[in-house]
Amino acid sequence: MRRWQEAVHVPGIYDLELDTAVLSPQACATAIAQALAHPPQPRAFARLARL
């Protein structure tokens, strides 16, 4: 289980990262809505495809 949890996050490229230990559910929802409305360029999948 531990190897799987580590492997799914390699190489650690994401479109959005939220610290749910610090942010409220409302703050997380707002950040997600903003990221959906204005996604980063290039997107994480495009960056991963170039690896």
Coordinates of N, CA, C and O in Angstrom, one line a residue, residues 2-34:
R2 N 1.9 1.3 0.8 CA 2.8 2.4 0.9 C 3.4 2.7 -0.4 O 3.5 3.9 -0.9
R3 N 3.9 1.7 -1.1 CA 4.6 1.9 -2.4 C 3.6 2.4 -3.4 O 3.9 3.3 -4.2
W4 N 2.4 2.0 -3.4 CA 1.3 2.5 -4.3 C 1.1 4.0 -4.0 O 1.0 4.8 -5.0
Q5 N 0.9 4.3 -2.8 CA 0.7 5.7 -2.4 C 1.8 6.6 -2.9 O 1.5 7.8 -3.3
E6 N 3.0 6.2 -2.8 CA 4.1 7.0 -3.2 C 4.2 7.0 -4.8 O 4.4 8.1 -5.4
A7 N 3.9 5.9 -5.4 CA 4.1 5.8 -6.9 C 3.0 6.7 -7.6 O 3.3 7.2 -8.6
V8 N 1.8 6.8 -7.1 CA 0.8 7.5 -7.8 C 1.1 9.0 -7.8 O 0.5 9.8 -8.5
H9 N 2.0 9.4 -6.9 CA 2.3 10.9 -6.8 C 3.6 11.2 -7.5 O 4.0 12.4 -7.5
V10 N 4.3 10.3 -8.1 CA 5.5 10.6 -8.9 C 5.1 11.0 -10.3 O 4.3 10.4 -10.9
P11 N 5.6 12.1 -10.8 CA 6.7 12.9 -10.3 C 6.2 14.1 -9.6 O 7.0 15.1 -9.3
G12 N 4.9 14.2 -9.2 CA 4.5 15.3 -8.3 C 4.1 16.5 -9.1 O 4.2 17.6 -8.6
I13 N 3.6 16.4 -10.3 CA 3.1 17.5 -11.1 C 1.6 17.5 -11.1 O 1.0 16.6 -11.5
Y14 N 1.1 18.6 -10.6 CA -0.4 18.8 -10.5 C -0.8 20.1 -11.1 O -0.1 21.1 -11.1
D15 N -2.1 20.2 -11.5 CA -2.7 21.5 -11.9 C -3.0 22.3 -10.6 O -3.0 23.5 -10.7
L16 N -3.3 21.7 -9.5 CA -3.7 22.4 -8.3 C -3.4 21.5 -7.1 O -3.5 20.3 -7.1
E17 N -2.8 22.2 -6.1 CA -2.5 21.5 -4.8 C -3.2 22.3 -3.7 O -3.1 23.5 -3.7
L18 N -3.9 21.6 -2.8 CA -4.6 22.3 -1.7 C -4.2 21.6 -0.4 O -4.1 20.3 -0.4
D19 N -3.9 22.3 0.6 CA -3.6 21.8 1.9 C -4.9 21.8 2.7 O -5.3 22.8 3.3
T20 N -5.5 20.6 2.7 CA -6.8 20.5 3.4 C -6.7 20.5 4.9 O -7.7 20.7 5.6
A21 N -5.5 20.5 5.4 CA -5.3 20.6 6.8 C -5.3 22.0 7.3 O -5.5 22.3 8.4
V22 N -5.1 22.9 6.3 CA -5.0 24.4 6.6 C -6.2 25.1 6.1 O -6.8 26.0 6.7
L23 N -6.7 24.7 4.9 CA -7.8 25.4 4.2 C -9.2 24.9 4.6 O -9.3 23.7 4.8
S24 N -10.1 25.7 4.7 CA -11.5 25.3 5.0 C -12.1 24.7 3.8 O -11.6 24.9 2.6
P25 N -13.2 23.9 3.9 CA -13.9 23.3 2.7 C -14.3 24.4 1.8 O -14.1 24.3 0.5
Q26 N -14.7 25.6 2.3 CA -15.1 26.7 1.4 C -14.0 27.2 0.6 O -14.0 27.5 -0.6
A27 N -12.8 27.4 1.3 CA -11.6 27.9 0.6 C -11.1 26.9 -0.5 O -10.7 27.3 -1.5
C28 N -11.2 25.6 -0.2 CA -10.9 24.6 -1.2 C -11.8 24.7 -2.4 O -11.3 24.6 -3.5
A29 N -13.1 24.8 -2.1 CA -14.1 24.8 -3.2 C -13.8 26.1 -4.1 O -13.9 26.0 -5.3
T30 N -13.5 27.2 -3.4 CA -13.2 28.4 -4.2 C -12.0 28.2 -5.0 O -12.0 28.6 -6.2
A31 N -10.9 27.7 -4.5 CA -9.7 27.5 -5.3 C -9.9 26.5 -6.4 O -9.4 26.7 -7.5
I32 N -10.7 25.5 -6.2 CA -11.1 24.5 -7.3 C -11.9 25.2 -8.4 O -11.6 25.1 -9.6
A33 N -12.8 26.0 -8.0 CA -13.7 26.7 -9.0 C -12.8 27.7 -9.8 O -12.9 27.8 -11.0
Q34 N -11.9 28.4 -9.1 CA -11.0 29.3 -9.9 C -10.1 28.6 -10.8 O -9.8 29.0 -11.9

